[in-house]
Amino acid sequence: DADVTQTPRNRITKTGKRIMLECSQTKGHDRMYWYRQDPGLGLRLIYYSFDVKDINKGEISDGYSVSRQAQAKFSLSLESAIPNQTALYFCATSDSGTSGVFTDTQYFGPGTRLTVL
Amino acid sequence: GEDVEQSLFLSVREGDSSVINCTYTDSSSTYLYWYKQEPGAGLQLLTYIFSNMDMKQDQRLTVLLNKKDKHLSLRIADTQTGDSAIYFCAADKTDTGFQKLVFGTGTRLLVSP
């Protein structure tokens, strides 16, 4: 979905390096999410944010941190990357209903493929 | 906790109907979703169904929900090669006002000419 963009799209890095993945959205949604996708495991939630001041851990937050710089921007950091963090990372957004229409349906970005050597 | 399961692979011929199945465990799920992931792309929302519905149709897509058996299916009529992708089923689990999504492992649909 072009309304949710992620940078970079691909990244290869080495063990121990700090990496930041960025997500921006023009949908005007208040909620944003970070997931990782591993083959055969579906998507798993890393962190989610209800608004700029509300950030919460998901089911697999260890080794990751996030920053919600603005309503439209949500970045994911790997402080010291390790090989088992090699995965496809997705950002998603949803509207909790602040616009008056509740769906909370999540819309995904194109993903960032991260390889940690 | 919620668990969502799908078969891993489905192969059909162009023009046939495809049926992708999904089971979930949490009967309190309110919304159930189908997402499509094409190679190198993100997840595209295809459709969703509210838990008080049995069926939802949207052009070539038909979603059937059996709440008693906690079974969800996605039927694609007149399947085309462009439908080849991975299809994810997801069930919501309301948690302190947050609609957490639990995803299945995805079903890879291969459509041959």
PDB file of N, CA and C in Angstrom, chain A residues 9 31 33 35 37 40-43 45 48 50 59 88 90 102-111, chain B residues 8 31 33 35 37 40-45 48 86 88 95-101 103-106:
ATOM      1  N   ARG A   9      14.241  -0.936   1.824  1.00  0.00           N
ATOM      2  CA  ARG A   9      13.495  -2.121   1.420  1.00  0.00           C
ATOM      3  C   ARG A   9      14.332  -3.380   1.628  1.00  0.00           C
ATOM      4  N   ARG A  31      -2.746   4.556  15.008  1.00  0.00           N
ATOM      5  CA  ARG A  31      -2.058   3.377  15.521  1.00  0.00           C
ATOM      6  C   ARG A  31      -1.057   2.843  14.510  1.00  0.00           C
ATOM      7  N   TYR A  33       2.246  -0.265  13.973  1.00  0.00           N
ATOM      8  CA  TYR A  33       2.700  -1.577  14.438  1.00  0.00           C
ATOM      9  C   TYR A  33       3.979  -1.979  13.699  1.00  0.00           C
ATOM     10  N   TYR A  35       5.871  -5.711  12.786  1.00  0.00           N
ATOM     11  CA  TYR A  35       5.820  -7.164  12.781  1.00  0.00           C
ATOM     12  C   TYR A  35       7.091  -7.706  12.129  1.00  0.00           C
ATOM     13  N   GLN A  37       8.200 -11.293   9.917  1.00  0.00           N
ATOM     14  CA  GLN A  37       7.698 -12.486   9.250  1.00  0.00           C
ATOM     15  C   GLN A  37       8.855 -13.440   9.028  1.00  0.00           C
ATOM     16  N   GLY A  40       7.125 -19.972   7.531  1.00  0.00           N
ATOM     17  CA  GLY A  40       6.420 -20.985   8.307  1.00  0.00           C
ATOM     18  C   GLY A  40       5.894 -20.515   9.652  1.00  0.00           C
ATOM     19  N   LEU A  41       6.104 -19.233   9.976  1.00  0.00           N
ATOM     20  CA  LEU A  41       5.656 -18.745  11.285  1.00  0.00           C
ATOM     21  C   LEU A  41       4.638 -17.628  11.185  1.00  0.00           C
ATOM     22  N   GLY A  42       4.257 -17.249  10.009  1.00  0.00           N
ATOM     23  CA  GLY A  42       3.318 -16.140   9.897  1.00  0.00           C
ATOM     24  C   GLY A  42       3.943 -14.845  10.357  1.00  0.00           C
ATOM     25  N   LEU A  43       3.137 -13.923  10.833  1.00  0.00           N
ATOM     26  CA  LEU A  43       3.624 -12.626  11.315  1.00  0.00           C
ATOM     27  C   LEU A  43       3.517 -12.583  12.829  1.00  0.00           C
ATOM     28  N   LEU A  45       4.023  -9.946  16.266  1.00  0.00           N
ATOM     29  CA  LEU A  45       4.022  -8.542  16.631  1.00  0.00           C
ATOM     30  C   LEU A  45       5.222  -8.214  17.519  1.00  0.00           C
ATOM     31  N   TYR A  48       3.804  -2.063  19.266  1.00  0.00           N
ATOM     32  CA  TYR A  48       2.709  -1.302  18.711  1.00  0.00           C
ATOM     33  C   TYR A  48       2.560   0.003  19.477  1.00  0.00           C
ATOM     34  N   PHE A  50      -0.252   3.258  20.154  1.00  0.00           N
ATOM     35  CA  PHE A  50      -1.594   3.798  19.984  1.00  0.00           C
ATOM     36  C   PHE A  50      -1.549   5.255  19.534  1.00  0.00           C
ATOM     37  N   GLU A  59       4.622  -9.461  21.271  1.00  0.00           N
ATOM     38  CA  GLU A  59       4.994 -10.781  21.790  1.00  0.00           C
ATOM     39  C   GLU A  59       6.477 -11.093  21.678  1.00  0.00           C
ATOM     40  N   LEU A  88      11.797 -10.725   7.436  1.00  0.00           N
ATOM     41  CA  LEU A  88      11.084  -9.678   6.700  1.00  0.00           C
ATOM     42  C   LEU A  88      10.292  -8.887   7.736  1.00  0.00           C
ATOM     43  N   PHE A  90       7.594  -5.868   8.725  1.00  0.00           N
ATOM     44  CA  PHE A  90       6.473  -5.093   8.203  1.00  0.00           C
ATOM     45  C   PHE A  90       6.007  -4.067   9.219  1.00  0.00           C
ATOM     46  N   PHE A 102     -14.961   3.556  13.037  1.00  0.00           N
ATOM     47  CA  PHE A 102     -14.123   2.528  13.659  1.00  0.00           C
ATOM     48  C   PHE A 102     -13.975   1.317  12.751  1.00  0.00           C
ATOM     49  N   THR A 103     -12.755   0.934  12.497  1.00  0.00           N
ATOM     50  CA  THR A 103     -12.520  -0.372  11.898  1.00  0.00           C
ATOM     51  C   THR A 103     -11.336  -1.040  12.582  1.00  0.00           C
ATOM     52  N   ASP A 104     -10.320  -0.238  12.857  1.00  0.00           N
ATOM     53  CA  ASP A 104      -9.063  -0.770  13.384  1.00  0.00           C
ATOM     54  C   ASP A 104      -8.435  -1.789  12.454  1.00  0.00           C
ATOM     55  N   THR A 105      -8.901  -1.828  11.224  1.00  0.00           N
ATOM     56  CA  THR A 105      -8.304  -2.728  10.234  1.00  0.00           C
ATOM     57  C   THR A 105      -6.878  -2.273   9.956  1.00  0.00           C
ATOM     58  N   GLN A 106      -5.956  -3.228   9.885  1.00  0.00           N
ATOM     59  CA  GLN A 106      -4.552  -2.894   9.711  1.00  0.00           C
ATOM     60  C   GLN A 106      -4.152  -2.920   8.242  1.00  0.00           C
ATOM     61  N   TYR A 107      -3.398  -1.909   7.846  1.00  0.00           N
ATOM     62  CA  TYR A 107      -2.879  -1.764   6.490  1.00  0.00           C
ATOM     63  C   TYR A 107      -1.355  -1.817   6.561  1.00  0.00           C
ATOM     64  N   PHE A 108      -0.780  -2.613   5.653  1.00  0.00           N
ATOM     65  CA  PHE A 108       0.641  -2.928   5.748  1.00  0.00           C
ATOM     66  C   PHE A 108       1.487  -2.196   4.713  1.00  0.00           C
ATOM     67  N   GLY A 109       2.729  -1.931   5.118  1.00  0.00           N
ATOM     68  CA  GLY A 109       3.721  -1.432   4.186  1.00  0.00           C
ATOM     69  C   GLY A 109       4.310  -2.569   3.372  1.00  0.00           C
ATOM     70  N   PRO A 110       5.248  -2.262   2.457  1.00  0.00           N
ATOM     71  CA  PRO A 110       5.788  -3.264   1.542  1.00  0.00           C
ATOM     72  C   PRO A 110       6.824  -4.178   2.179  1.00  0.00           C
ATOM     73  N   GLY A 111       7.305  -3.827   3.361  1.00  0.00           N
ATOM     74  CA  GLY A 111       8.267  -4.688   4.043  1.00  0.00           C
ATOM     75  C   GLY A 111       9.715  -4.287   3.836  1.00  0.00           C
TER      76      GLY A 111
ATOM     77  N   LEU B   8      -0.485 -25.309   4.170  1.00  0.00           N
ATOM     78  CA  LEU B   8       0.648 -24.555   3.659  1.00  0.00           C
ATOM     79  C   LEU B   8       0.607 -24.298   2.159  1.00  0.00           C
ATOM     80  N   TYR B  31     -13.544  -9.917  14.345  1.00  0.00           N
ATOM     81  CA  TYR B  31     -13.281  -9.781  12.916  1.00  0.00           C
ATOM     82  C   TYR B  31     -12.280 -10.851  12.481  1.00  0.00           C
ATOM     83  N   TYR B  33      -9.920 -11.867   9.021  1.00  0.00           N
ATOM     84  CA  TYR B  33      -9.383 -11.195   7.841  1.00  0.00           C
ATOM     85  C   TYR B  33      -8.700 -12.175   6.893  1.00  0.00           C
ATOM     86  N   TYR B  35      -5.638 -11.665   4.070  1.00  0.00           N
ATOM     87  CA  TYR B  35      -4.640 -10.823   3.438  1.00  0.00           C
ATOM     88  C   TYR B  35      -3.943 -11.622   2.332  1.00  0.00           C
ATOM     89  N   GLN B  37      -0.357 -11.777   0.000  1.00  0.00           N
ATOM     90  CA  GLN B  37       1.016 -11.301  -0.124  1.00  0.00           C
ATOM     91  C   GLN B  37       1.610 -11.810  -1.424  1.00  0.00           C
ATOM     92  N   GLY B  40       7.653 -10.298  -2.951  1.00  0.00           N
ATOM     93  CA  GLY B  40       8.334  -9.021  -2.795  1.00  0.00           C
ATOM     94  C   GLY B  40       7.454  -7.874  -2.342  1.00  0.00           C
ATOM     95  N   ALA B  41       6.228  -8.173  -1.979  1.00  0.00           N
ATOM     96  CA  ALA B  41       5.303  -7.109  -1.597  1.00  0.00           C
ATOM     97  C   ALA B  41       4.816  -7.303  -0.167  1.00  0.00           C
ATOM     98  N   GLY B  42       4.162  -6.278   0.340  1.00  0.00           N
ATOM     99  CA  GLY B  42       3.573  -6.364   1.669  1.00  0.00           C
ATOM    100  C   GLY B  42       2.250  -7.101   1.650  1.00  0.00           C
ATOM    101  N   LEU B  43       1.571  -7.053   2.767  1.00  0.00           N
ATOM    102  CA  LEU B  43       0.279  -7.721   2.865  1.00  0.00           C
ATOM    103  C   LEU B  43      -0.821  -6.771   2.404  1.00  0.00           C
ATOM    104  N   GLN B  44      -1.634  -7.267   1.501  1.00  0.00           N
ATOM    105  CA  GLN B  44      -2.744  -6.486   0.976  1.00  0.00           C
ATOM    106  C   GLN B  44      -4.032  -7.019   1.587  1.00  0.00           C
ATOM    107  N   LEU B  45      -4.799  -6.137   2.211  1.00  0.00           N
ATOM    108  CA  LEU B  45      -6.068  -6.575   2.775  1.00  0.00           C
ATOM    109  C   LEU B  45      -7.023  -6.946   1.635  1.00  0.00           C
ATOM    110  N   TYR B  48     -12.641  -8.826   4.874  1.00  0.00           N
ATOM    111  CA  TYR B  48     -12.807  -9.277   6.247  1.00  0.00           C
ATOM    112  C   TYR B  48     -14.281  -9.556   6.486  1.00  0.00           C
ATOM    113  N   ILE B  86       0.698 -15.755  -1.472  1.00  0.00           N
ATOM    114  CA  ILE B  86       0.479 -16.361  -0.162  1.00  0.00           C
ATOM    115  C   ILE B  86      -0.713 -15.656   0.467  1.00  0.00           C
ATOM    116  N   PHE B  88      -2.973 -15.081   3.856  1.00  0.00           N
ATOM    117  CA  PHE B  88      -2.942 -15.177   5.305  1.00  0.00           C
ATOM    118  C   PHE B  88      -4.336 -14.961   5.878  1.00  0.00           C
ATOM    119  N   ASP B  95      -7.690  -6.822  23.160  1.00  0.00           N
ATOM    120  CA  ASP B  95      -6.872  -6.835  24.358  1.00  0.00           C
ATOM    121  C   ASP B  95      -6.730  -5.396  24.841  1.00  0.00           C
ATOM    122  N   THR B  96      -7.422  -5.056  25.878  1.00  0.00           N
ATOM    123  CA  THR B  96      -7.412  -3.702  26.433  1.00  0.00           C
ATOM    124  C   THR B  96      -7.646  -2.648  25.359  1.00  0.00           C
ATOM    125  N   GLY B  97      -8.629  -2.891  24.523  1.00  0.00           N
ATOM    126  CA  GLY B  97      -9.002  -1.914  23.510  1.00  0.00           C
ATOM    127  C   GLY B  97      -8.170  -1.955  22.260  1.00  0.00           C
ATOM    128  N   PHE B  98      -7.241  -2.869  22.199  1.00  0.00           N
ATOM    129  CA  PHE B  98      -6.371  -2.993  21.041  1.00  0.00           C
ATOM    130  C   PHE B  98      -6.741  -4.256  20.286  1.00  0.00           C
ATOM    131  N   GLN B  99      -6.991  -4.094  18.997  1.00  0.00           N
ATOM    132  CA  GLN B  99      -7.364  -5.233  18.178  1.00  0.00           C
ATOM    133  C   GLN B  99      -6.107  -5.955  17.712  1.00  0.00           C
ATOM    134  N   LYS B 100      -5.600  -6.824  18.560  1.00  0.00           N
ATOM    135  CA  LYS B 100      -4.403  -7.578  18.203  1.00  0.00           C
ATOM    136  C   LYS B 100      -4.774  -8.624  17.159  1.00  0.00           C
ATOM    137  N   LEU B 101      -3.963  -8.729  16.120  1.00  0.00           N
ATOM    138  CA  LEU B 101      -4.193  -9.715  15.080  1.00  0.00           C
ATOM    139  C   LEU B 101      -3.288 -10.913  15.290  1.00  0.00           C
ATOM    140  N   PHE B 103      -2.017 -14.131  13.223  1.00  0.00           N
ATOM    141  CA  PHE B 103      -1.951 -14.585  11.839  1.00  0.00           C
ATOM    142  C   PHE B 103      -1.704 -16.083  11.763  1.00  0.00           C
ATOM    143  N   GLY B 104      -2.269 -16.699  10.748  1.00  0.00           N
ATOM    144  CA  GLY B 104      -1.881 -18.052  10.394  1.00  0.00           C
ATOM    145  C   GLY B 104      -0.544 -18.028   9.679  1.00  0.00           C
ATOM    146  N   THR B 105      -0.049 -19.208   9.340  1.00  0.00           N
ATOM    147  CA  THR B 105       1.272 -19.306   8.712  1.00  0.00           C
ATOM    148  C   THR B 105       1.240 -18.984   7.227  1.00  0.00           C
ATOM    149  N   GLY B 106       0.037 -18.839   6.671  1.00  0.00           N
ATOM    150  CA  GLY B 106      -0.075 -18.522   5.250  1.00  0.00           C
ATOM    151  C   GLY B 106      -0.234 -19.755   4.391  1.00  0.00           C
TER     152      GLY B 106
END
